[in-house]
Coordinates of C-alpha atoms in Angstrom, one line a residue:
Chain C
M1 CA 123.0 141.2 78.4
T2 CA 126.0 139.8 76.9
L3 CA 127.5 136.4 78.1
D4 CA 130.5 139.1 80.0
E5 CA 128.3 141.2 81.4
L6 CA 126.7 137.9 83.1
N7 CA 129.8 136.6 84.7
Q8 CA 130.8 139.6 85.9
L9 CA 127.7 140.4 87.6
L10 CA 127.9 136.9 89.1
Q11 CA 131.6 137.5 90.8
P12 CA 130.7 138.7 94.0
L13 CA 127.9 137.0 94.7
F14 CA 127.0 133.0 95.4
P15 CA 127.9 131.6 91.8
G16 CA 131.4 133.9 92.2
L17 CA 132.0 132.5 95.5
M18 CA 131.1 128.6 93.8
G19 CA 133.4 129.1 90.6
V20 CA 129.9 129.3 88.2
R21 CA 130.6 129.9 84.9
L22 CA 128.0 130.6 81.8
T23 CA 129.3 130.1 78.5
E24 CA 125.6 130.0 77.2
A25 CA 122.5 132.2 77.3
T26 CA 120.3 133.1 75.7
P27 CA 116.3 132.8 75.6
E28 CA 116.0 129.7 75.2
R29 CA 118.9 128.3 76.7
I30 CA 121.5 128.6 79.5
V31 CA 125.0 126.2 79.8
A32 CA 127.6 126.4 82.5
T33 CA 130.8 124.8 83.7
M34 CA 131.6 124.8 87.5
Q35 CA 135.0 122.6 88.9
V36 CA 134.8 120.6 91.2
R37 CA 136.9 122.0 94.0
A38 CA 137.2 120.4 97.1
D39 CA 135.8 123.3 99.3
L40 CA 132.2 122.6 96.8
C41 CA 132.9 118.9 98.1
T42 CA 131.3 116.7 100.8
T43 CA 132.9 113.9 103.3
G44 CA 134.0 111.4 100.6
R45 CA 135.9 114.4 97.9
N46 CA 132.3 114.4 95.9
L47 CA 130.6 117.1 94.7
H48 CA 128.3 118.6 97.4
G49 CA 124.2 118.1 97.6
G50 CA 123.5 121.8 98.3
A51 CA 126.4 122.4 94.7
Y52 CA 124.6 120.5 92.5
M53 CA 121.2 122.2 93.4
A54 CA 123.4 126.0 93.6
F55 CA 124.8 125.1 90.8
A56 CA 121.1 125.0 88.9
D57 CA 119.7 127.5 90.8
T58 CA 121.3 129.8 89.2
L59 CA 121.1 128.0 85.1
G60 CA 117.1 128.3 86.0
A61 CA 117.6 131.9 87.1
V62 CA 119.4 133.5 84.6
G63 CA 117.4 131.6 81.7
T64 CA 114.1 133.2 83.3
V65 CA 116.3 136.9 83.9
L66 CA 116.6 136.8 80.4
N67 CA 112.7 136.4 79.3
L68 CA 111.5 139.2 82.2
P69 CA 109.9 142.3 81.4
P70 CA 111.5 145.2 81.4
G71 CA 111.7 145.9 84.7
A72 CA 110.4 143.0 85.7
R73 CA 112.4 140.7 88.3
T74 CA 112.4 137.1 89.3
T75 CA 112.6 135.1 92.6
T76 CA 112.6 131.1 92.4
I77 CA 109.7 129.6 94.4
E78 CA 111.0 126.2 94.6
S79 CA 113.1 123.7 94.0
K80 CA 113.0 119.9 93.2
T81 CA 116.2 117.9 92.4
N82 CA 116.9 114.3 91.6
F83 CA 120.8 113.3 92.2
L84 CA 121.6 110.3 89.3
G85 CA 125.5 109.8 90.4
A86 CA 128.7 111.9 91.8
A87 CA 131.0 114.5 90.8
P88 CA 134.7 113.8 92.6
A89 CA 136.9 116.7 93.2
G90 CA 139.2 117.5 90.7
T91 CA 136.4 117.6 87.7
L92 CA 134.6 119.4 86.1
V93 CA 130.8 119.7 85.9
S94 CA 128.4 121.8 83.7
G95 CA 124.8 121.7 83.1
E96 CA 122.1 122.7 80.2
S97 CA 119.0 124.6 81.7
L98 CA 116.0 124.2 79.5
P99 CA 112.9 126.4 79.6
L100 CA 109.5 124.1 80.0
H101 CA 106.8 127.0 80.5
R102 CA 107.5 130.7 79.9
G103 CA 104.3 132.4 81.2
K104 CA 103.3 135.8 83.0
T105 CA 103.5 134.8 86.5
T106 CA 105.8 131.9 86.3
M107 CA 108.4 130.4 84.3
V108 CA 109.5 126.4 84.9
W109 CA 113.4 125.8 83.9
Q110 CA 114.7 122.2 83.9
T111 CA 118.5 121.6 84.3
R112 CA 120.1 118.4 83.8
I113 CA 123.8 118.1 85.1
S114 CA 126.5 116.1 83.9
N115 CA 129.6 114.9 85.3
E116 CA 132.9 114.9 82.7
A117 CA 132.7 111.5 81.8
G118 CA 129.5 112.5 80.2
K119 CA 126.7 110.4 82.2
L120 CA 123.5 112.6 83.8
I121 CA 124.1 113.0 87.5
A122 CA 121.4 114.8 88.0
V123 CA 118.1 116.4 87.0
V124 CA 116.4 119.7 88.6
M125 CA 113.5 121.1 88.5
Q126 CA 112.2 125.0 89.2
T127 CA 109.2 127.3 89.2
Q128 CA 110.7 131.2 89.0
M129 CA 107.9 133.1 89.7
V130 CA 108.0 136.6 87.5
L131 CA 107.8 139.9 89.8
P132 CA 105.9 142.5 87.6
A133 CA 108.0 145.5 87.4
Chain R
M1 CA 131.0 112.3 117.1
T2 CA 130.6 115.5 119.3
L3 CA 129.6 119.0 118.2
D4 CA 133.1 120.0 118.0
E5 CA 134.1 117.5 115.7
L6 CA 131.5 117.1 113.1
N7 CA 131.9 121.3 113.0
Q8 CA 135.3 120.6 112.0
L9 CA 135.2 118.0 110.3
L10 CA 132.9 120.3 107.5
Q11 CA 135.1 122.9 108.0
P12 CA 137.4 122.1 104.7
L13 CA 133.8 121.2 103.1
F14 CA 131.4 123.2 101.3
P15 CA 129.8 123.5 104.1
G16 CA 132.9 125.8 105.7
L17 CA 132.7 127.9 102.4
M18 CA 129.4 128.9 103.5
G19 CA 130.7 129.0 107.2
V20 CA 127.5 126.7 108.6
R21 CA 127.8 126.5 111.8
L22 CA 126.2 123.3 113.6
T23 CA 124.9 124.2 117.1
E24 CA 123.2 121.3 117.8
A25 CA 123.2 117.6 116.3
T26 CA 121.5 114.4 118.2
P27 CA 120.1 111.9 116.0
E28 CA 116.5 113.1 116.6
R29 CA 116.9 116.8 115.7
I30 CA 119.9 119.5 113.9
V31 CA 119.9 122.2 114.0
A32 CA 122.7 125.2 112.2
T33 CA 123.0 129.0 111.4
M34 CA 124.9 130.6 108.8
Q35 CA 126.0 134.2 108.3
V36 CA 124.0 135.8 104.7
R37 CA 127.3 136.9 104.1
A38 CA 127.4 139.3 100.8
D39 CA 129.1 136.3 98.0
L40 CA 125.7 134.3 99.3
C41 CA 123.9 136.8 97.8
T42 CA 121.8 136.9 94.5
T43 CA 121.6 140.0 92.9
G44 CA 119.2 142.7 95.2
R45 CA 121.5 141.4 97.7
N46 CA 119.3 138.3 99.2
L47 CA 120.7 134.9 100.5
H48 CA 120.4 132.9 97.0
G49 CA 118.4 130.6 96.6
G50 CA 121.2 127.5 96.6
A51 CA 122.2 129.0 100.3
Y52 CA 119.4 128.1 101.2
M53 CA 119.2 124.3 99.5
A54 CA 123.0 124.1 100.8
F55 CA 122.6 124.7 104.1
A56 CA 119.7 122.5 104.6
D57 CA 120.9 119.6 102.6
T58 CA 123.5 119.3 104.8
L59 CA 121.6 119.2 108.5
G60 CA 119.9 116.4 106.6
A61 CA 122.5 114.7 105.9
V62 CA 124.5 115.5 109.7
G63 CA 120.9 114.0 110.8
T64 CA 121.3 110.8 108.8
V65 CA 124.6 110.4 109.5
L66 CA 124.1 110.4 113.3
N67 CA 121.5 107.6 112.2
L68 CA 123.9 105.1 110.6
P69 CA 124.5 101.7 111.6
P70 CA 128.7 101.7 111.6
G71 CA 130.2 101.3 108.6
A72 CA 127.2 103.0 106.6
R73 CA 127.0 105.7 104.4
T74 CA 125.1 108.2 102.9
T75 CA 124.3 110.0 99.8
T76 CA 120.6 113.1 99.0
I77 CA 119.6 111.0 96.3
E78 CA 116.1 113.5 96.1
S79 CA 115.7 117.8 97.6
K80 CA 113.1 119.6 97.3
T81 CA 112.6 123.2 98.7
N82 CA 109.7 125.8 99.0
F83 CA 110.8 129.4 99.5
L84 CA 108.8 131.1 101.4
G85 CA 110.8 134.7 102.3
A86 CA 113.6 136.2 101.8
A87 CA 116.7 136.9 104.4
P88 CA 118.8 140.4 103.5
A89 CA 122.4 139.9 103.7
G90 CA 124.4 141.1 107.1
T91 CA 121.7 138.9 109.0
L92 CA 122.0 135.9 110.5
V93 CA 119.7 132.2 109.0
S94 CA 118.7 128.9 111.8
G95 CA 117.3 125.8 110.1
E96 CA 116.2 123.4 112.5
S97 CA 116.0 119.8 110.7
L98 CA 114.0 116.8 111.8
P99 CA 113.4 113.3 110.8
L100 CA 110.2 111.6 109.2
H101 CA 111.1 108.8 108.8
R102 CA 114.6 106.7 109.3
G103 CA 114.5 103.9 107.9
K104 CA 116.9 101.1 107.0
T105 CA 117.6 102.1 103.0
T106 CA 116.0 105.3 103.6
M107 CA 115.5 108.8 105.9
V108 CA 113.4 110.9 105.3
W109 CA 114.1 114.9 107.1
Q110 CA 112.8 118.2 106.6
T111 CA 114.8 121.4 107.6
R112 CA 113.0 125.0 108.1
I113 CA 114.7 127.9 107.6
S114 CA 113.8 131.3 109.5
N115 CA 115.1 133.9 108.9
E116 CA 116.4 136.8 111.4
A117 CA 113.1 137.3 112.8
G118 CA 111.6 134.0 112.9
K119 CA 110.3 134.0 110.0
L120 CA 110.3 130.9 107.8
I121 CA 111.3 131.7 105.0
A122 CA 112.1 127.7 103.9
V123 CA 110.1 124.4 104.0
V124 CA 113.1 121.4 102.4
M125 CA 112.3 117.7 102.8
Q126 CA 115.2 115.3 101.6
T127 CA 115.6 111.6 101.1
Q128 CA 118.4 110.1 101.8
M129 CA 119.9 106.7 101.2
V130 CA 121.8 104.6 103.6
L131 CA 124.5 103.3 101.8
P132 CA 125.4 100.0 103.9
A133 CA 128.6 99.2 104.9
Chain E
M1 CA 80.2 127.2 102.4
T2 CA 80.0 124.6 104.9
L3 CA 81.3 122.1 105.2
D4 CA 78.1 120.1 103.3
E5 CA 78.1 122.2 101.0
L6 CA 81.6 121.8 100.6
N7 CA 80.8 117.4 100.1
Q8 CA 78.4 118.2 98.2
L9 CA 80.4 120.1 95.5
L10 CA 83.4 117.0 95.4
Q11 CA 80.7 115.2 94.9
P12 CA 80.3 114.6 91.3
L13 CA 84.0 115.8 90.9
F14 CA 87.2 113.1 91.5
P15 CA 87.2 113.0 95.0
G16 CA 83.7 112.5 95.1
L17 CA 85.2 109.4 93.4
M18 CA 87.3 108.3 95.3
G19 CA 85.3 108.9 98.2
V20 CA 87.1 111.8 100.1
R21 CA 85.3 113.2 103.2
L22 CA 86.1 116.7 104.4
T23 CA 85.6 116.1 108.2
E24 CA 86.7 120.2 109.1
A25 CA 87.4 123.0 106.4
T26 CA 88.6 126.2 108.0
P27 CA 90.8 128.7 106.3
E28 CA 93.6 127.5 108.5
R29 CA 93.0 123.7 108.5
I30 CA 91.6 121.7 106.3
V31 CA 90.9 117.2 107.6
A32 CA 89.1 114.7 105.2
T33 CA 89.4 111.3 106.0
M34 CA 89.2 108.0 102.0
Q35 CA 88.6 104.8 102.5
V36 CA 91.1 102.7 101.3
R37 CA 88.7 100.8 98.4
A38 CA 90.0 97.8 96.1
D39 CA 89.9 100.2 93.4
L40 CA 91.8 102.9 94.7
C41 CA 95.2 100.0 95.1
T42 CA 97.5 99.5 93.7
T43 CA 99.4 95.2 93.1
G44 CA 99.7 94.1 96.6
R45 CA 96.4 95.7 98.1
N46 CA 98.1 98.7 99.3
L47 CA 96.0 102.2 98.5
H48 CA 97.8 103.3 95.1
G49 CA 100.8 106.0 95.4
G50 CA 98.4 108.6 93.4
A51 CA 95.7 108.3 95.3
Y52 CA 97.4 109.2 97.9
M53 CA 98.6 111.9 96.3
A54 CA 95.0 113.0 94.8
F55 CA 94.1 113.1 98.7
A56 CA 95.8 115.6 99.1
D57 CA 96.4 118.1 96.1
T58 CA 92.2 118.0 97.3
L59 CA 92.9 119.0 100.6
G60 CA 95.3 122.0 99.7
A61 CA 93.1 123.6 97.2
V62 CA 89.9 124.1 99.6
G63 CA 92.2 125.1 102.0
T64 CA 93.6 127.5 99.2
V65 CA 89.9 128.2 98.1
L66 CA 88.9 128.6 101.9
N67 CA 91.1 131.4 101.7
L68 CA 90.7 133.2 98.1
P69 CA 89.4 137.1 98.0
P70 CA 85.9 137.3 96.1
G71 CA 86.2 136.1 92.8
A72 CA 89.5 134.7 92.7
R73 CA 90.3 130.9 91.3
T74 CA 92.8 128.5 92.0
T75 CA 95.4 126.0 90.3
T76 CA 97.7 124.0 91.6
I77 CA 101.3 124.7 89.8
E78 CA 104.1 122.1 91.8
S79 CA 103.5 119.2 94.2
K80 CA 105.9 117.0 96.0
T81 CA 105.3 113.7 98.0
N82 CA 107.4 111.8 100.3
F83 CA 105.7 108.2 100.8
L84 CA 106.6 107.0 104.4
G85 CA 104.7 103.8 105.0
A86 CA 101.6 101.9 103.0
A87 CA 97.9 101.6 104.1
P88 CA 96.2 98.3 103.2
A89 CA 93.3 97.8 101.0
G90 CA 90.0 97.7 103.9
T91 CA 91.3 100.4 106.4
L92 CA 90.4 104.1 106.4
V93 CA 93.2 107.1 106.2
S94 CA 93.5 110.4 107.4
G95 CA 94.4 113.7 105.8
E96 CA 95.3 116.8 108.1
S97 CA 96.5 120.0 105.3
L98 CA 97.7 123.3 107.5
P99 CA 99.2 126.4 105.0
L100 CA 102.9 127.3 105.3
H101 CA 102.7 130.7 103.4
R102 CA 99.2 132.4 102.5
G103 CA 100.3 135.0 100.1
K104 CA 98.8 137.0 97.3
T105 CA 99.9 135.5 94.0
T106 CA 100.6 131.6 95.5
M107 CA 99.8 129.8 98.7
V108 CA 101.7 127.0 100.1
W109 CA 100.3 124.0 101.8
Q110 CA 101.2 121.0 103.7
T111 CA 99.5 117.5 103.9
R112 CA 99.9 114.4 106.7
I113 CA 98.3 111.9 105.9
S114 CA 98.2 109.0 108.9
N115 CA 97.5 105.5 108.3
E116 CA 94.3 103.5 111.0
A117 CA 96.7 103.3 113.3
G118 CA 98.5 106.7 113.5
K119 CA 101.7 106.1 111.6
L120 CA 102.8 109.1 109.5
I121 CA 102.0 107.4 105.5
A122 CA 103.1 110.6 103.8
V123 CA 103.9 114.2 103.8
V124 CA 102.9 116.4 100.8
M125 CA 104.3 120.3 99.7
Q126 CA 101.7 121.9 97.7
T127 CA 101.5 125.1 95.7
Q128 CA 99.1 126.9 94.4
M129 CA 98.5 130.1 92.3
V130 CA 95.9 132.2 92.9
L131 CA 94.5 133.5 89.6
P132 CA 93.0 136.6 90.8
A133 CA 89.3 137.7 89.7
Chain B
M1 CA 103.9 90.4 80.1
T2 CA 101.8 91.2 77.4
L3 CA 99.9 95.0 77.1
D4 CA 97.2 93.4 77.0
E5 CA 97.9 91.6 80.2
L6 CA 99.2 94.8 81.8
N7 CA 96.2 96.3 80.9
Q8 CA 94.1 93.5 82.8
L9 CA 96.2 93.9 85.7
L10 CA 95.7 97.1 86.1
Q11 CA 91.5 97.4 85.2
P12 CA 90.2 96.3 88.9
L13 CA 92.8 98.8 90.5
F14 CA 93.4 103.0 90.5
P15 CA 94.1 103.0 87.0
G16 CA 91.8 100.6 86.2
L17 CA 89.4 103.4 87.9
M18 CA 90.5 106.5 86.2
G19 CA 90.2 104.7 82.2
V20 CA 94.2 104.0 82.0
R21 CA 94.8 102.6 78.9
L22 CA 98.8 101.6 78.2
T23 CA 99.4 101.4 74.8
E24 CA 102.7 101.0 75.0
A25 CA 105.6 99.3 77.3
T26 CA 109.0 98.3 77.2
P27 CA 111.1 97.8 79.9
E28 CA 112.6 101.5 77.6
R29 CA 108.8 103.5 77.3
I30 CA 106.1 103.6 79.1
V31 CA 102.5 105.0 76.7
A32 CA 99.4 105.1 77.4
T33 CA 96.2 107.6 77.4
M34 CA 92.9 108.6 79.5
Q35 CA 90.2 110.5 78.9
V36 CA 88.9 113.1 81.3
R37 CA 85.9 111.8 82.1
A38 CA 83.5 114.6 84.7
D39 CA 84.8 112.2 86.9
L40 CA 87.9 113.2 87.4
C41 CA 88.2 116.8 87.6
T42 CA 88.0 119.6 89.2
T43 CA 85.6 122.7 89.9
G44 CA 86.1 124.7 86.1
R45 CA 85.6 121.4 84.5
N46 CA 89.7 120.5 84.2
L47 CA 91.4 117.4 84.5
H48 CA 92.2 117.5 88.6
G49 CA 96.0 117.7 89.8
G50 CA 95.4 114.3 92.1
A51 CA 94.6 112.9 88.7
Y52 CA 98.0 114.3 86.6
M53 CA 99.9 112.2 89.2
A54 CA 97.7 109.1 89.6
F55 CA 98.2 109.0 85.7
A56 CA 102.2 110.3 85.9
D57 CA 102.6 107.5 88.7
T58 CA 101.6 104.4 87.2
L59 CA 103.2 104.8 84.3
G60 CA 106.9 105.4 86.0
A61 CA 105.9 102.2 88.0
V62 CA 104.8 100.4 85.2
G63 CA 108.4 100.9 83.8
T64 CA 109.9 99.9 86.8
V65 CA 108.4 96.8 87.8
L66 CA 109.2 96.1 83.6
N67 CA 113.0 96.0 84.4
L68 CA 112.4 94.2 88.4
P69 CA 114.7 91.4 89.0
P70 CA 112.4 87.9 89.0
G71 CA 110.8 88.8 92.3
A72 CA 111.5 91.9 92.9
R73 CA 108.8 94.6 94.0
T74 CA 108.4 98.4 94.1
T75 CA 107.4 100.9 95.5
T76 CA 107.3 105.5 94.7
I77 CA 109.3 106.7 97.4
E78 CA 108.9 110.6 95.8
S79 CA 107.0 112.1 93.7
K80 CA 106.4 115.9 92.1
T81 CA 105.2 117.5 89.7
N82 CA 105.2 120.9 87.7
F83 CA 102.0 121.8 86.1
L84 CA 102.1 123.4 83.0
G85 CA 98.5 123.7 81.5
A86 CA 94.8 122.5 81.0
A87 CA 92.7 119.1 80.0
P88 CA 88.9 120.1 79.6
A89 CA 86.4 117.5 80.3
G90 CA 85.6 115.5 77.2
T91 CA 89.3 115.1 75.5
L92 CA 92.3 113.0 76.1
V93 CA 95.1 113.3 77.6
S94 CA 98.8 110.7 77.0
G95 CA 101.6 110.7 78.8
E96 CA 105.2 109.8 78.4
S97 CA 107.0 108.0 80.5
L98 CA 110.8 107.3 80.6
P99 CA 113.7 106.0 82.4
L100 CA 116.6 108.5 84.2
H101 CA 118.6 105.7 86.6
R102 CA 117.9 102.0 86.5
G103 CA 119.6 101.0 89.4
K104 CA 119.9 98.0 92.0
T105 CA 118.1 99.9 95.1
T106 CA 115.8 102.9 93.0
M107 CA 114.8 103.7 89.3
V108 CA 113.8 107.1 88.4
W109 CA 111.7 107.9 85.8
Q110 CA 110.4 111.3 84.0
T111 CA 106.8 111.3 82.4
R112 CA 105.2 113.8 80.2
I113 CA 101.9 115.0 80.1
S114 CA 100.3 116.3 76.5
N115 CA 96.8 117.1 76.4
E116 CA 95.0 117.0 73.0
A117 CA 95.7 119.6 70.6
G118 CA 99.6 118.0 71.9
K119 CA 100.9 121.5 74.8
L120 CA 102.5 119.8 76.9
I121 CA 100.9 120.1 80.6
A122 CA 102.8 118.4 83.0
V123 CA 106.5 117.1 84.2
V124 CA 106.5 114.7 86.8
M125 CA 109.9 113.1 87.9
Q126 CA 109.7 110.1 90.7
T127 CA 112.0 108.1 92.3
Q128 CA 111.0 103.7 92.6
M129 CA 112.5 101.9 95.1
V130 CA 113.6 98.3 95.0
L131 CA 113.0 95.4 97.5
P132 CA 114.6 92.7 96.3
A133 CA 112.8 89.4 95.9

């Protein structure tokens, strides 16, 4: 799948609702950006914790999909986030997801989210189950 | 704050975008529901993992707010989810968040999410920092 | 396996080194105690965070073993702990582990650890992979 | 504190019981090794999951201590481990812990554990609370 096709696929889904935009997607690395719209925020006009997690979950899942054998599917079985900083409304966040483990039954991806100033604002670790064809 | 005021407050924010609806909110227990709209799903027409996490994060944060001393604020510092089952598009999920720890500097909340059939589909543990006034 | 056989099996292993003592072990519930010896502590004469986690990991793994099909094995793939209170040297901690999910490929167990005063001092969630025979 | 003094301090405590040996300890990086003794193993003669976690917890806590203001103390408030591979009895594991966040109220450390072959076998993220003097 090309980057355009992936972004197209996500458009009607939750990542589309949030405005996640993949800018690089290979089996070794996923990169994306997201505009911190007011309707992605919590009180205080900062990105909602849930939006960080949904953004990262998307990247790790896409990364897994690009490593699946033909016909297989994947589902997130667990995800853990440490929040390290804020992202104010009107700015852009970016995320980079890298594989820590790509096995036959599970894959583990780590996503680092940075704010517009380049500061690391969250680290997410997630495990994807590989569901055979 | 009344339940209506809380729902009003969340309306223009990320929980509002997702359609989170608080149905009980006391310092001891937060309950909410969310319709599994197509635009909250991942491929395969099931609720996106990120939507589970954002839903739960909202409940734990609201629970913390209801326990804050005057003038204090809160932010999620970490959150961990185990995914145990699916929620298909068109159904309703519900969540119940209970405090495990309510201290002066941190609070820990556990949220259990169930699908329409009453099956437990996720458990979320999150830590909220209490930021003094 | 009987309770005595399980305790016997753990004796030469890490749980034996720590003094973990199973007092109930069924496929639905595992209960154990551990004496807070000085050599299980961190500075300040309180139980070391690692000892909480190793104690809980043992319970969740034993619980999984009691649910495995013949010939299958298990390994912990992830574990998350929230620490809620302290356990001073010379006291006894107890743990109860309950299954949240018992599937064909993974099981998820939650362990609650209490100190001698009956206060909840940690909650641990762990995922066990089921490795087929 | 020098490396020798730190190792001396840990000797009568849980890290001493396990044989954790710090080989580098600065405010920016903690490195340590541990021999996979038979009594640190689980069934199957591989390092017990709890021993991975206790090893990492030690490194992250030491790292935090080296960054504390005078008189302050620290305690682990949460820890999450992803297990990626095995460490057989008789081999050596090594761990490196790096700070992701060093704030006034919390610090977040990530520890990577490798087996003797140099393969990454676990990643641990932990949050330390800073308790003022």
